[in-house]
Amino acid sequence: SQKIEQNSEALNIQEGKTATLTCNYTNYSPAYLQWYRQDPGRGPVFLLLIRENEKEKRKERLKVTFDTTLKQSLFHITASQPADSATYLCALDAGNNRKLIWGLGTSLAVNP
Amino acid sequence: GAVVSQHPSWVICKSGTSVKIECRSLDFQATTMFWYRQFPKQSLMLMATSNEGSKATYEQGVEKDKFLINHASLTLSTLTVTSAHPEDSSFYICSAAEGAGNTIYFGEGSWLTVV
């Protein structure tokens, strides 16, 4: 079955630097992959979706890459700010009725 | 942008009672809604897929008689936790898919504490 691996260790970076988070999957390549932000005690907030035929997607300070050969997606936040501190979740389509398979998320802390 | 609203945000109930959580899509019609639960520091666990006008599809291991789902309209799905027990205490989150696209919007979540 499909498994998703996100770095379980928290990522601490300095304000202004670029944060890079990794999402690896183990089985079939999904039709699309999504990144969400989740703050403590809140529901996830959709950030970006990237399809299997797209190599890269950008939205303001966010950039997502999708490498189906490596079975990996990278999520970048450039010019990071303390407000970017949150848990970032990677989710893949399960190939069935828009159900998603979720990673555990990576906690990001941006220090001022 | 699309907004999904959940109510209540917090609820405390006594063991053995039932609790209903509502999930509404405020500015779009959602033929499909999803219900998740999430324990601290755990990933989202899909409980069931709610389809408007038909029975919900439950994930393996989720008791359909305990977690009743009703999706009576294109903008509202409800999750009722029946005969709640302390182990049902968790963060319940709904999401809704807009139209035929793949973007899914989440509600703010509902904290359930069973005492």
CSV table of C-alpha atoms in Angstrom, one decimal:
chain,number,residue,atom,x,y,z
A,1,SER,CA,0.0,0.0,0.0
A,2,GLN,CA,1.0,3.6,-0.5
A,3,LYS,CA,3.1,5.1,2.3
A,4,ILE,CA,4.2,8.6,2.8
A,5,GLU,CA,7.3,9.7,4.7
A,6,GLN,CA,7.9,13.1,5.9
A,7,ASN,CA,10.8,14.1,8.1
A,8,SER,CA,9.5,13.6,11.6
A,9,GLU,CA,12.1,15.8,13.2
A,10,ALA,CA,11.2,19.4,13.6
A,11,LEU,CA,13.0,21.8,11.3
A,12,ASN,CA,14.4,25.0,12.9
A,13,ILE,CA,15.6,27.8,10.6
A,14,GLN,CA,16.5,31.4,10.9
A,15,GLU,CA,14.2,34.1,9.6
A,16,GLY,CA,14.9,35.0,6.0
A,17,LYS,CA,16.4,31.6,5.1
A,18,THR,CA,14.7,29.1,2.8
A,19,ALA,CA,12.9,26.2,4.4
A,20,THR,CA,12.9,22.9,2.5
A,21,LEU,CA,10.6,20.1,3.5
A,22,THR,CA,10.6,16.6,2.0
A,23,CYS,CA,7.8,14.2,1.2
A,24,ASN,CA,8.7,10.7,-0.1
A,25,TYR,CA,6.2,8.1,-1.2
A,26,THR,CA,6.9,4.4,-1.6
A,27,ASN,CA,4.5,2.9,-4.2
A,28,TYR,CA,2.6,4.1,-7.2
A,29,SER,CA,3.0,7.7,-8.5
A,30,PRO,CA,-0.1,9.6,-7.6
A,31,ALA,CA,-2.0,11.7,-10.1
A,32,TYR,CA,-1.4,14.7,-7.9
A,33,LEU,CA,0.2,15.7,-4.6
A,34,GLN,CA,-0.9,18.4,-2.2
A,35,TRP,CA,0.7,20.4,0.6
A,36,TYR,CA,-1.2,21.7,3.5
A,37,ARG,CA,-0.3,23.8,6.5
A,38,GLN,CA,-1.7,22.9,10.0
A,39,ASP,CA,-1.5,25.1,13.0
A,40,PRO,CA,-2.0,23.6,16.5
A,41,GLY,CA,-5.6,22.8,17.2
A,42,ARG,CA,-6.8,23.9,13.7
A,43,GLY,CA,-7.8,22.1,10.5
A,44,PRO,CA,-5.3,21.9,7.6
A,45,VAL,CA,-5.2,24.7,5.1
A,46,PHE,CA,-4.6,24.0,1.5
A,47,LEU,CA,-1.4,25.5,0.0
A,48,LEU,CA,-0.5,24.0,-3.3
A,49,LEU,CA,-1.4,21.1,-5.6
A,50,ILE,CA,1.0,19.7,-8.1
A,51,ARG,CA,0.1,17.2,-10.8
A,52,GLU,CA,2.2,14.2,-12.0
A,53,ASN,CA,3.0,15.9,-15.3
A,54,GLU,CA,4.2,19.1,-13.5
A,55,LYS,CA,7.8,19.5,-12.3
A,56,GLU,CA,7.3,22.6,-10.3
A,57,LYS,CA,4.6,24.9,-9.0
A,58,ARG,CA,5.0,28.3,-7.4
A,59,LYS,CA,2.8,30.5,-5.3
A,60,GLU,CA,4.2,33.7,-3.8
A,61,ARG,CA,7.0,32.5,-1.5
A,62,LEU,CA,6.1,28.9,-1.8
A,63,LYS,CA,7.5,26.4,-4.3
A,64,VAL,CA,6.8,22.7,-4.8
A,65,THR,CA,8.6,20.2,-6.9
A,66,PHE,CA,7.5,16.8,-7.9
A,67,ASP,CA,10.0,14.1,-9.1
A,68,THR,CA,8.2,10.9,-10.0
A,69,THR,CA,11.5,9.2,-10.6
A,70,LEU,CA,12.7,9.8,-7.1
A,71,LYS,CA,9.1,9.5,-5.8
A,72,GLN,CA,9.6,12.7,-3.9
A,73,SER,CA,8.2,16.2,-3.5
A,74,LEU,CA,10.1,19.1,-2.1
A,75,PHE,CA,8.3,22.1,-0.5
A,76,HIS,CA,10.2,25.3,-0.2
A,77,ILE,CA,9.4,28.5,1.7
A,78,THR,CA,11.7,31.3,0.7
A,79,ALA,CA,12.4,34.4,2.8
A,80,SER,CA,10.9,32.5,5.7
A,81,GLN,CA,9.1,34.4,8.5
A,82,PRO,CA,8.2,33.5,12.1
A,83,ALA,CA,4.6,33.4,10.9
A,84,ASP,CA,5.5,30.5,8.7
A,85,SER,CA,6.0,28.3,11.8
A,86,ALA,CA,3.5,25.4,11.6
A,87,THR,CA,3.2,21.8,10.7
A,88,TYR,CA,3.3,21.1,7.0
A,89,LEU,CA,1.5,18.1,5.7
A,90,CYS,CA,2.0,16.2,2.4
A,91,ALA,CA,-1.0,14.4,0.9
A,92,LEU,CA,-1.3,12.2,-2.1
A,93,ASP,CA,-4.4,11.2,-4.0
A,94,ALA,CA,-5.4,7.6,-3.3
A,95,GLY,CA,-6.6,7.2,-6.8
A,96,ASN,CA,-10.2,6.8,-5.6
A,97,ASN,CA,-12.9,9.4,-5.3
A,98,ARG,CA,-10.5,12.2,-4.2
A,99,LYS,CA,-9.5,10.4,-1.0
A,100,LEU,CA,-6.1,11.5,0.3
A,101,ILE,CA,-3.3,9.6,2.0
A,102,TRP,CA,-1.6,11.8,4.5
A,103,GLY,CA,1.9,12.1,5.9
A,104,LEU,CA,2.6,12.8,9.5
A,105,GLY,CA,3.8,16.2,8.8
A,106,THR,CA,6.9,18.1,9.5
A,107,SER,CA,7.0,20.8,12.1
A,108,LEU,CA,8.7,24.0,11.0
A,109,ALA,CA,9.9,26.7,13.5
A,110,VAL,CA,11.3,29.9,12.0
A,111,ASN,CA,13.3,31.8,14.6
A,112,PRO,CA,13.4,35.6,14.5
B,1,GLY,CA,-12.1,31.5,-1.4
B,2,ALA,CA,-14.0,28.5,-0.5
B,3,VAL,CA,-14.9,28.1,3.1
B,4,VAL,CA,-15.9,25.1,5.2
B,5,SER,CA,-17.4,25.7,8.6
B,6,GLN,CA,-17.5,23.3,11.4
B,7,HIS,CA,-19.7,23.5,14.5
B,8,PRO,CA,-19.1,23.2,17.4
B,9,SER,CA,-15.4,24.0,17.7
B,10,TRP,CA,-15.3,22.5,21.2
B,11,VAL,CA,-17.7,20.1,22.9
B,12,ILE,CA,-17.6,18.3,26.2
B,13,CYS,CA,-20.1,15.6,26.8
B,14,LYS,CA,-20.8,12.9,29.3
B,15,SER,CA,-19.9,9.3,28.6
B,16,GLY,CA,-22.9,7.5,27.0
B,17,THR,CA,-24.4,10.5,25.4
B,18,SER,CA,-24.4,11.4,21.7
B,19,VAL,CA,-22.8,14.4,20.1
B,20,LYS,CA,-23.5,15.9,16.6
B,21,ILE,CA,-20.9,17.8,14.7
B,22,GLU,CA,-21.9,19.8,11.6
B,23,CYS,CA,-19.8,20.5,8.5
B,24,ARG,CA,-21.0,23.2,6.1
B,25,SER,CA,-19.6,24.4,2.8
B,26,LEU,CA,-20.4,28.1,2.9
B,27,ASP,CA,-19.9,29.2,-0.7
B,28,PHE,CA,-19.9,26.1,-2.8
B,29,GLN,CA,-21.7,22.9,-3.3
B,30,ALA,CA,-20.0,19.8,-2.1
B,31,THR,CA,-21.2,16.5,-3.4
B,32,THR,CA,-18.4,14.8,-1.4
B,33,MET,CA,-17.3,15.5,2.2
B,34,PHE,CA,-14.8,13.7,4.2
B,35,TRP,CA,-14.6,13.1,8.0
B,36,TYR,CA,-11.3,12.7,9.8
B,37,ARG,CA,-10.1,12.3,13.3
B,38,GLN,CA,-6.7,13.3,14.5
B,39,PHE,CA,-4.9,12.4,17.7
B,40,PRO,CA,-2.1,14.6,19.0
B,41,LYS,CA,1.0,14.4,16.9
B,42,GLN,CA,-0.7,11.9,14.6
B,43,SER,CA,-1.6,12.1,11.0
B,44,LEU,CA,-5.2,12.7,9.9
B,45,MET,CA,-7.1,9.4,9.8
B,46,LEU,CA,-9.9,9.2,7.3
B,47,MET,CA,-13.1,7.9,8.9
B,48,ALA,CA,-15.6,8.0,6.1
B,49,THR,CA,-16.5,9.6,2.8
B,50,SER,CA,-19.9,11.3,2.9
B,51,ASN,CA,-21.8,11.5,-0.4
B,52,GLU,CA,-24.8,13.7,-0.8
B,53,GLY,CA,-28.0,11.8,-1.1
B,54,SER,CA,-26.4,8.4,-0.4
B,55,LYS,CA,-24.9,6.3,2.4
B,56,ALA,CA,-21.5,7.2,3.6
B,57,THR,CA,-18.5,5.0,2.8
B,58,TYR,CA,-16.7,4.0,6.0
B,59,GLU,CA,-13.0,3.1,6.2
B,60,GLN,CA,-12.0,-0.2,7.6
B,61,GLY,CA,-12.2,-0.4,11.3
B,62,VAL,CA,-14.6,2.5,11.7
B,63,GLU,CA,-17.9,1.5,13.2
B,64,LYS,CA,-20.7,3.0,11.1
B,65,ASP,CA,-23.3,2.5,13.9
B,66,LYS,CA,-21.2,4.5,16.2
B,67,PHE,CA,-20.2,7.3,13.9
B,68,LEU,CA,-23.4,8.2,12.0
B,69,ILE,CA,-22.9,10.4,9.0
B,70,ASN,CA,-25.7,12.2,7.2
B,71,HIS,CA,-25.2,14.3,4.0
B,72,ALA,CA,-28.7,15.5,3.3
B,73,SER,CA,-27.8,18.5,1.3
B,74,LEU,CA,-25.0,19.8,-1.0
B,75,THR,CA,-23.8,22.1,1.8
B,76,LEU,CA,-24.2,20.1,5.0
B,77,SER,CA,-22.9,16.9,6.4
B,78,THR,CA,-23.2,15.8,10.0
B,79,LEU,CA,-21.2,13.4,12.1
B,80,THR,CA,-22.9,12.0,15.2
B,81,VAL,CA,-20.8,10.2,17.7
B,82,THR,CA,-23.3,7.9,19.5
B,83,SER,CA,-22.9,6.6,23.0
B,84,ALA,CA,-19.6,8.4,23.3
B,85,HIS,CA,-16.8,7.1,25.5
B,86,PRO,CA,-13.6,8.7,26.7
B,87,GLU,CA,-11.6,7.0,24.0
B,88,ASP,CA,-13.7,8.8,21.4
B,89,SER,CA,-12.1,12.1,22.6
B,90,SER,CA,-10.3,13.5,19.7
B,91,PHE,CA,-10.0,16.2,17.1
B,92,TYR,CA,-12.6,15.7,14.4
B,93,ILE,CA,-12.1,17.4,11.1
B,94,CYS,CA,-14.3,17.6,8.0
B,95,SER,CA,-13.3,18.5,4.5
B,96,ALA,CA,-15.2,19.2,1.3
B,97,ALA,CA,-14.3,18.8,-2.3
B,98,GLU,CA,-15.4,21.6,-4.6
B,99,GLY,CA,-16.9,20.6,-7.9
B,100,ALA,CA,-14.9,18.3,-10.1
B,101,GLY,CA,-11.6,19.8,-9.1
B,102,ASN,CA,-9.1,18.2,-6.7
B,103,THR,CA,-8.8,21.1,-4.2
B,104,ILE,CA,-10.2,20.1,-0.9
B,105,TYR,CA,-11.1,22.6,1.8
B,106,PHE,CA,-11.0,21.8,5.5
B,107,GLY,CA,-13.1,22.9,8.4
B,108,GLU,CA,-11.5,24.3,11.5
B,109,GLY,CA,-12.0,21.1,13.3
B,110,SER,CA,-14.0,20.1,16.4
B,111,TRP,CA,-12.5,19.1,19.7
B,112,LEU,CA,-14.5,16.4,21.4
B,113,THR,CA,-13.9,15.6,25.1
B,114,VAL,CA,-15.9,12.8,26.6
B,115,VAL,CA,-15.9,12.8,30.4
